[in-house]
Amino acid sequence: QDTDEFILPTGANKTRGRFELAFFTIGGCCMTGAAFGALNGLRLGLKETHNMAWSKPRNVQILNMVTRQGALWANTLGSLALLYSAFGVIIEKTRGAEDDLNTIAAGTLTGMLYKSTGRV
Protein backbone atom coordinates (compact mmCIF):
# COMPACT_ATOMS: atom_id res chain seq x y z
CA GLN A 1 0.00 0.00 0.00
CA ASP A 2 1.63 3.23 -1.20
CA THR A 3 -0.86 5.78 0.16
CA ASP A 4 0.17 8.33 2.73
CA GLU A 5 -0.75 7.66 6.33
CA PHE A 6 -1.72 11.26 7.12
CA ILE A 7 -3.69 13.84 5.21
CA LEU A 8 -1.66 17.04 4.86
CA PRO A 9 -2.79 20.45 3.64
CA THR A 10 -1.78 21.33 0.10
CA GLY A 11 1.84 22.51 0.03
CA ALA A 12 2.69 21.30 3.55
CA ASN A 13 5.91 19.43 4.23
CA LYS A 14 5.87 15.83 5.41
CA THR A 15 8.73 16.54 7.80
CA ARG A 16 9.20 19.12 10.48
CA GLY A 17 11.31 22.14 9.70
CA ARG A 18 14.25 23.46 11.65
CA PHE A 19 12.13 25.86 13.68
CA GLU A 20 9.79 23.11 14.90
CA LEU A 21 12.73 20.86 15.76
CA ALA A 22 14.44 23.68 17.68
CA PHE A 23 12.02 23.33 20.59
CA PHE A 24 12.77 19.62 20.93
CA THR A 25 16.50 20.26 20.67
CA ILE A 26 16.57 22.99 23.32
CA GLY A 27 14.34 21.10 25.75
CA GLY A 28 16.22 17.85 25.28
CA CYS A 29 19.56 19.53 25.88
CA CYS A 30 18.28 21.24 29.04
CA MET A 31 16.99 17.96 30.43
CA THR A 32 20.14 16.07 29.45
CA GLY A 33 22.30 18.77 31.02
CA ALA A 34 20.27 18.65 34.23
CA ALA A 35 20.62 14.86 34.43
CA PHE A 36 24.38 14.88 33.78
CA GLY A 37 24.85 17.83 36.12
CA ALA A 38 22.93 16.09 38.89
CA LEU A 39 25.07 12.96 38.51
CA ASN A 40 28.22 15.07 38.48
CA GLY A 41 27.01 16.97 41.55
CA LEU A 42 26.33 13.71 43.36
CA ARG A 43 29.82 12.50 42.51
CA LEU A 44 31.42 15.77 43.65
CA GLY A 45 29.27 15.95 46.78
CA LEU A 46 30.19 12.43 47.84
CA LYS A 47 33.85 13.11 47.07
CA GLU A 48 33.97 16.38 49.06
CA THR A 49 32.11 15.03 52.08
CA HIS A 50 33.69 11.57 52.31
CA ASN A 51 35.30 12.46 55.68
CA MET A 52 31.97 13.46 57.23
CA ALA A 53 29.61 11.04 58.95
CA TRP A 54 26.16 10.55 57.42
CA SER A 55 24.17 13.40 58.93
CA LYS A 56 21.91 16.26 57.90
CA PRO A 57 24.76 18.68 57.14
CA ARG A 58 26.36 16.13 54.82
CA ASN A 59 23.05 15.44 53.10
CA VAL A 60 22.45 19.17 52.66
CA GLN A 61 25.90 19.69 51.15
CA ILE A 62 25.37 16.80 48.73
CA LEU A 63 21.94 18.12 47.71
CA ASN A 64 23.39 21.60 47.23
CA MET A 65 26.04 20.20 44.89
CA VAL A 66 23.46 18.16 42.98
CA THR A 67 21.15 21.14 42.41
CA ARG A 68 23.97 23.59 41.70
CA GLN A 69 25.67 21.34 39.14
CA GLY A 70 22.33 20.32 37.60
CA ALA A 71 21.34 23.93 37.04
CA LEU A 72 24.79 24.86 35.73
CA TRP A 73 24.87 22.05 33.15
CA ALA A 74 21.23 22.60 32.14
CA ASN A 75 21.85 26.30 31.54
CA THR A 76 25.05 25.65 29.61
CA LEU A 77 23.66 22.97 27.31
CA GLY A 78 20.35 24.81 26.90
CA SER A 79 22.18 27.99 25.89
CA LEU A 80 24.30 26.12 23.38
CA ALA A 81 21.22 24.43 21.92
CA LEU A 82 19.46 27.79 21.69
CA LEU A 83 22.40 29.33 19.82
CA TYR A 84 22.70 26.32 17.52
CA SER A 85 18.98 26.33 16.73
CA ALA A 86 18.84 30.08 16.20
CA PHE A 87 21.84 30.02 13.86
CA GLY A 88 20.34 27.07 12.00
CA VAL A 89 16.99 28.78 11.47
CA ILE A 90 18.61 32.07 10.44
CA ILE A 91 20.96 30.36 7.98
CA GLU A 92 18.13 28.28 6.52
CA LYS A 93 15.90 31.34 6.03
CA THR A 94 18.80 33.36 4.59
CA ARG A 95 19.93 30.69 2.13
CA GLY A 96 16.46 29.37 1.36
CA ALA A 97 17.71 25.79 1.41
CA GLU A 98 17.50 22.85 3.80
CA ASP A 99 20.75 20.90 3.60
CA ASP A 100 23.75 19.73 5.61
CA LEU A 101 25.64 22.97 5.01
CA ASN A 102 23.19 24.75 7.32
CA THR A 103 23.93 22.26 10.09
CA ILE A 104 27.69 22.56 9.63
CA ALA A 105 27.55 26.36 9.59
CA ALA A 106 25.27 26.52 12.64
CA GLY A 107 27.54 24.19 14.60
CA THR A 108 30.64 26.10 13.57
CA LEU A 109 29.16 29.49 14.49
CA THR A 110 27.93 28.14 17.83
CA GLY A 111 31.36 26.71 18.64
CA MET A 112 33.12 29.91 17.61
CA LEU A 113 30.80 32.06 19.73
CA TYR A 114 31.13 29.72 22.71
CA LYS A 115 34.94 29.69 22.48
CA SER A 116 35.11 33.46 21.98
CA THR A 117 33.87 34.00 25.55
CA GLY A 118 37.11 32.50 26.91
CA ARG A 119 35.67 29.16 28.06
CA VAL A 120 37.89 26.15 27.81
Backbone as a ProteinNet text record, in pm:
[ID]
protein_1_A
[PRIMARY]
QDTDEFILPTGANKTRGRFELAFFTIGGCCMTGAAFGALNGLRLGLKETHNMAWSKPRNVQILNMVTRQGALWANTLGSLALLYSAFGVIIEKTRGAEDDLNTIAAGTLTGMLYKSTGRV
[TERTIARY]
84.4	0	88.9	77.3	162.6	94.6	-17.6	-85.6	-25.3	-34.1	17	-68.8	-4.2	-75	-155.4	-105.6	-171.8	-216.2	-320.9	-369.2	-309.1	-232.8	-166.2	-229.4	-230.8	-278.8	-192.3	-249.9	-178.1	-55.6	60.1	183.8	257	203.3	268.7	378.4	481.5	591.1	553.3	610.5	586.5	677.9	781.4	873.2	870.3	915.2	920.2	1039.8	1022.8	1131.1	1223.5	1326.1	1424.6	1364.5	1271.7	1212.5	1132.3	1056.4	978.9	1070.5	1179	1272.9	1357.1	1365.6	1444.5	1391	1260	1202	1239.4	1236.1	1276.7	1425.2	1506	1650.1	1684.7	1627.3	1656.9	1609	1487.2	1433.9	1510.5	1544.7	1622.1	1759.4	1823.6	1956.1	1948.2	1845.2	1828.4	1808.8	1724.6	1698.9	1821.4	1892.3	2014.2	2120.3	2134.6	2230.3	2196.1	2068.2	2027.2	2057.9	2035	2062.2	2212.4	2293.1	2437.9	2492.4	2440.8	2485.2	2450.6	2332.8	2293.3	2384.3	2415.3	2507.2	2646.7	2692.5	2822.4	2821.2	2712.9	2700.7	2699.6	2632.4	2632.6	2773.6	2844.3	2982.4	3070.7	3060.6	3141.9	3103.1	2972.7	2926.6	2975.8	2969.4	3019.4	3170.9	3239.8	3385.3	3428.7	3358.7	3397	3357.4	3257.8	3210.7	3243.9	3340.5	3368.9	3422.2	3479.2	3529.7	3420.9	3305.6	3196.8	3111.9	3054.8	2961.2	2828.2	2746.9	2616	2530	2497.7	2417	2345.9	2263.8	2191	2283.4	2387.5	2476.3	2540.3	2577.4	2636.4	2531.8	2411.4	2304.6	2273.9	2273.1	2244.6	2354.7	2479.4	2589.7	2582	2549	2536.9	2421.7	2308.5	2194	2225.2	2299	2338.7	2425.5	2518.3	2604	2523.1	2429.2	2346.1	2265.1	2198.7	2114.8	2198.8	2311.1	2397.2	2454.3	2508.7	2566.6	2458.9	2342.6	2233	2189.6	2175.1	2134.3	2242.8	2368.4	2478.6	2485.6	2480	2486.6	2362.8	2245.4	2122.8	2128	2173.6	2185.1	2287.4	2399.7	2505.2	2458.7	2409	2366	2243.2	2152	2035.3	2073.6	2170.6	2217.6	2285.1	2366	2430.4	2327.4	2226.5	2121.9	2042.1	2017.1	1945.5	2025.5	2155.5	2240	2243.6	2264.1	2269.8	2139.5	2027.3	1897.6	1872.7	1905.4	1884.2	1970.5	2098	2184.4	2131.9	2085.8	2034.3	1913	1819.8	1699.1	1735	1822.3	1860.9	1931.9	2022.1	2095.5	2000.5	1908.2	1812.5	1724.3	1675.8	1590.2	1670.2	1795.6	1879.7	1912.8	1954	1992.5	1872.8	1762.9	1645.7	1659.7	1748.4	1771.1	1781.2	1737.8	1750.3	1850.2	1975.1	2075.3	2175.9	2276.3	2375.1	2466.7	2479.2	2563.9	2509.9	2379.1	2319.4	2359.8	2357	2393.1	2539.5	2625.5	2769	2796.4	2733.9	2755	2700.4	2583.5	2526.6	2614.6	2664.2	2753.6	2884.4	2938.7	3063.8	3046.2	2940.9	2916.2	2891	2818.9	2793.3	2924.2	3007	3135.8	3226.2	3228.8	3312.5	3263.7	3133.4	3080.2	3105.5	3090.7	3113.5	3260.7	3350.9	3493.8	3539.4	3470.6	3511.3	3490.7	3410.5	3386.5	3498.5	3597	3711.1	3693.8	3586.5	3566.8	3659.6	3697.8	3788.6	3712.7
-117.3	0	123.6	206.5	323.3	455.1	452.7	577.8	635.8	765.6	832.9	799.9	799.1	766.4	885.6	1006	1125.7	1214.9	1287.5	1383.6	1518.6	1576.7	1704.2	1811.5	1935.4	2045.3	2060.4	2114.2	2132.7	2221	2174.7	2251.1	2230.5	2152.2	2130.5	2025.2	2040.2	1943.4	1820.5	1705.6	1582.7	1573	1654.9	1653.7	1788.5	1786.9	1911.9	1993.9	2123.9	2214.1	2238.5	2315.6	2346	2419.1	2508.4	2585.9	2496.1	2402.7	2311.3	2218.3	2174.4	2085.6	2159.1	2291.2	2367.8	2351.2	2346.4	2333.4	2199.9	2094.2	1962.3	1961.8	2022	2025.8	2100.4	2217.1	2298.8	2228.3	2178.9	2109.8	1983.6	1907.3	1784.6	1813.4	1918	1953.2	2002.3	2078.6	2124	2005.2	1912.6	1796.2	1706.4	1686.8	1606.9	1672.7	1804.4	1877	1867.9	1876.3	1865.5	1726.8	1623.5	1486.2	1464.4	1503.7	1487.8	1573.7	1695.1	1782.9	1726.4	1668.2	1608.5	1491.2	1407.9	1296.4	1346.3	1449.1	1507.4	1570.8	1637.9	1697.2	1592.5	1480.6	1371.2	1316.6	1298.8	1250.4	1347.6	1476.4	1577	1589	1584.3	1594.7	1479.6	1358.6	1242.9	1249.8	1300.3	1311	1414.5	1530.4	1637.6	1609.8	1526.9	1502.6	1362.1	1296.5	1157.1	1144	1251.3	1245.5	1268.8	1316.8	1346.1	1221.7	1213.5	1104.5	1136.7	1032.4	1055.4	1132.3	1253.8	1340.2	1442.1	1524.6	1625.9	1724.6	1774.8	1868.2	1805.2	1678.6	1612.7	1597.5	1557.9	1543.7	1676.5	1784.2	1916.8	1958.5	1933.1	1968.6	1889.6	1762.2	1680.3	1730.8	1759.7	1811.9	1946.7	2031.8	2160.4	2141.2	2046.4	2019.7	1963.9	1874.5	1815.8	1924.4	2010	2113.6	2220.2	2257.2	2358.9	2310	2188.8	2134.1	2105.3	2057.4	2031.9	2157.5	2265.5	2392.8	2447.8	2435.3	2485.6	2414	2282.1	2205	2228.2	2236.1	2259.8	2395.3	2497.7	2630.3	2631.7	2566.2	2565.1	2493.7	2371.1	2297	2360	2413.1	2481	2604.9	2680.3	2799.2	2762	2656.5	2611.8	2563.7	2491	2443	2559.8	2660.9	2779.5	2850.4	2868.6	2932.7	2851.2	2719.9	2631.9	2637.3	2630.8	2633.3	2767.5	2875	3008.3	3027.5	2991.1	3001.8	2915.6	2795.8	2706.8	2764	2818.9	2878	3000.8	3085.8	3207.1	3171.8	3075.8	3036.5	2974	2891.1	2828.3	2933.1	3029.6	3133.9	3223.4	3249.9	3335.7	3268.1	3141.9	3068.6	3018.3	2991.9	2937.5	2792.1	2720.2	2578.8	2500.6	2374.4	2284.9	2175.8	2191.3	2089.6	2081.6	1995.7	1972.8	2092.3	2177.8	2296.6	2387.6	2395.9	2475.2	2421	2289.5	2225.9	2249.6	2234.5	2255.7	2401.1	2493.6	2635.6	2673.6	2621.7	2652.1	2598	2476.4	2418.7	2494.7	2535.1	2610.4	2746.1	2817.6	2948.6	2937.2	2834.6	2814.1	2787.9	2700.2	2671.1	2792.6	2870.8	2991.2	3091.9	3111.9	3206	3157.7	3028.4	2972.4	2985.8	2957.5	2968.9	3114.2	3206.9	3346.3	3408	3345.5	3399.6	3362.6	3285	3249.7	3120.1	3045.4	2916.4	2812.9	2719.8	2615	2490.8
0	0	0	-102.9	-119.8	-84.7	-17.7	16.3	143.2	153.7	273.1	394.3	509.7	633	685.2	661.3	712.2	596.4	619.4	520.6	556.7	463.1	486.1	399.4	447.8	364.4	239	135.4	10.4	33.2	-9.9	3.2	134.1	225.7	355.2	341.4	422.3	422.6	503.4	466.6	541.1	662.3	667	779.6	850.5	972.6	1048.5	1003.8	1006.7	969.9	1087.4	1062.2	1165	1283.7	1259.1	1367.8	1462	1406.2	1489.8	1569.6	1508.2	1576	1681.2	1671.7	1767.8	1909.6	1925.3	2058.9	2121.9	2043.7	2093.2	2128.4	2044.9	2066.8	2195.2	2213.5	2331.7	2458.6	2457.5	2574.8	2608.1	2505.7	2527.6	2584.7	2535.5	2587.7	2731.5	2764.8	2903.9	2997.5	2957.9	3043.3	3052.6	2943.1	2945	3032.2	3018.8	3101.8	3249.9	3282.3	3422.9	3477.5	3397.9	3443.1	3462.8	3363.7	3377.8	3491.1	3503.8	3612.1	3748.8	3760.8	3888.6	3923.3	3825.6	3851	3886.9	3817.5	3847.9	3986.6	4022.1	4155.3	4264.9	4238.6	4335.7	4353.2	4243.6	4250.7	4328	4295.6	4364.7	4512.1	4539.3	4677.7	4762.6	4709.1	4783.5	4801.4	4700.8	4707.2	4811.3	4813.9	4905.8	5049.7	5070.8	5207.6	5256.1	5193.3	5230.5	5373.2	5430.5	5568.1	5672.4	5629	5723.4	5747	5865.5	5895	5828	5802.2	5741.6	5840.8	5806.4	5892.7	5805.5	5867.1	5790	5720.4	5786.7	5714.1	5589.6	5598.4	5481.6	5370.8	5408.8	5309.6	5241.8	5321.2	5265.9	5169.2	5204.7	5115.1	4984.3	4994.5	4873.2	4787.3	4848.2	4771.4	4708.5	4780.4	4722.8	4599.1	4605.4	4489.4	4372.9	4403	4297.8	4227.7	4303.7	4241.1	4171.7	4230.4	4169.6	4037.3	4036.9	3914.4	3809.6	3854.1	3760.5	3688.8	3764.2	3703.7	3611.7	3653.7	3572.7	3437.9	3440.3	3315.4	3229.1	3290.8	3214	3143.9	3214.6	3153.6	3040.9	3062.9	2960.9	2834.1	2849.7	2730.7	2665.7	2746	2690.1	2610.8	2660.7	2589	2457.3	2462.2	2338.4	2236.6	2283	2192	2135.1	2217.4	2169.4	2060.2	2083.9	1982.3	1853.8	1868.5	1751.8	1671.8	1741.2	1673.2	1606.8	1677.2	1620	1495.4	1504.1	1386	1272	1303.3	1199.9	1129	1206.2	1147.1	1063.9	1117.2	1044	912.8	918.9	797.5	695.5	743.8	651.7	584.2	661.8	603.4	508.9	543	458.6	325.8	334.3	213.4	134.7	203.4	135.7	99.6	169.7	140.9	271	265.8	380	344.4	388.4	360.3	475	455.9	561.1	583.8	485.2	500.5	611.4	624.6	732.3	869.3	882.7	1009.1	1042	943.1	963.4	1001.1	930.6	958.5	1095.9	1133.1	1264.3	1376.4	1360.2	1460.3	1470.8	1357.1	1356.7	1423.2	1388.6	1449	1598.9	1640.5	1782.8	1856.3	1801.6	1863.8	1869.8	1763.5	1761.4	1865.6	1875.5	1972.9	2115.1	2138.2	2271.5	2310.8	2219.6	2248.2	2260.1	2194.4	2198	2335.8	2419.9	2554.7	2651	2606.4	2690.7	2765.8	2738.2	2806.1	2746.9	2827.3	2780.9	2747.7
[MASK]
++++++++++++++++++++++++++++++++++++++++++++++++++++++++++++++++++++++++++++++++++++++++++++++++++++++++++++++++++++++++

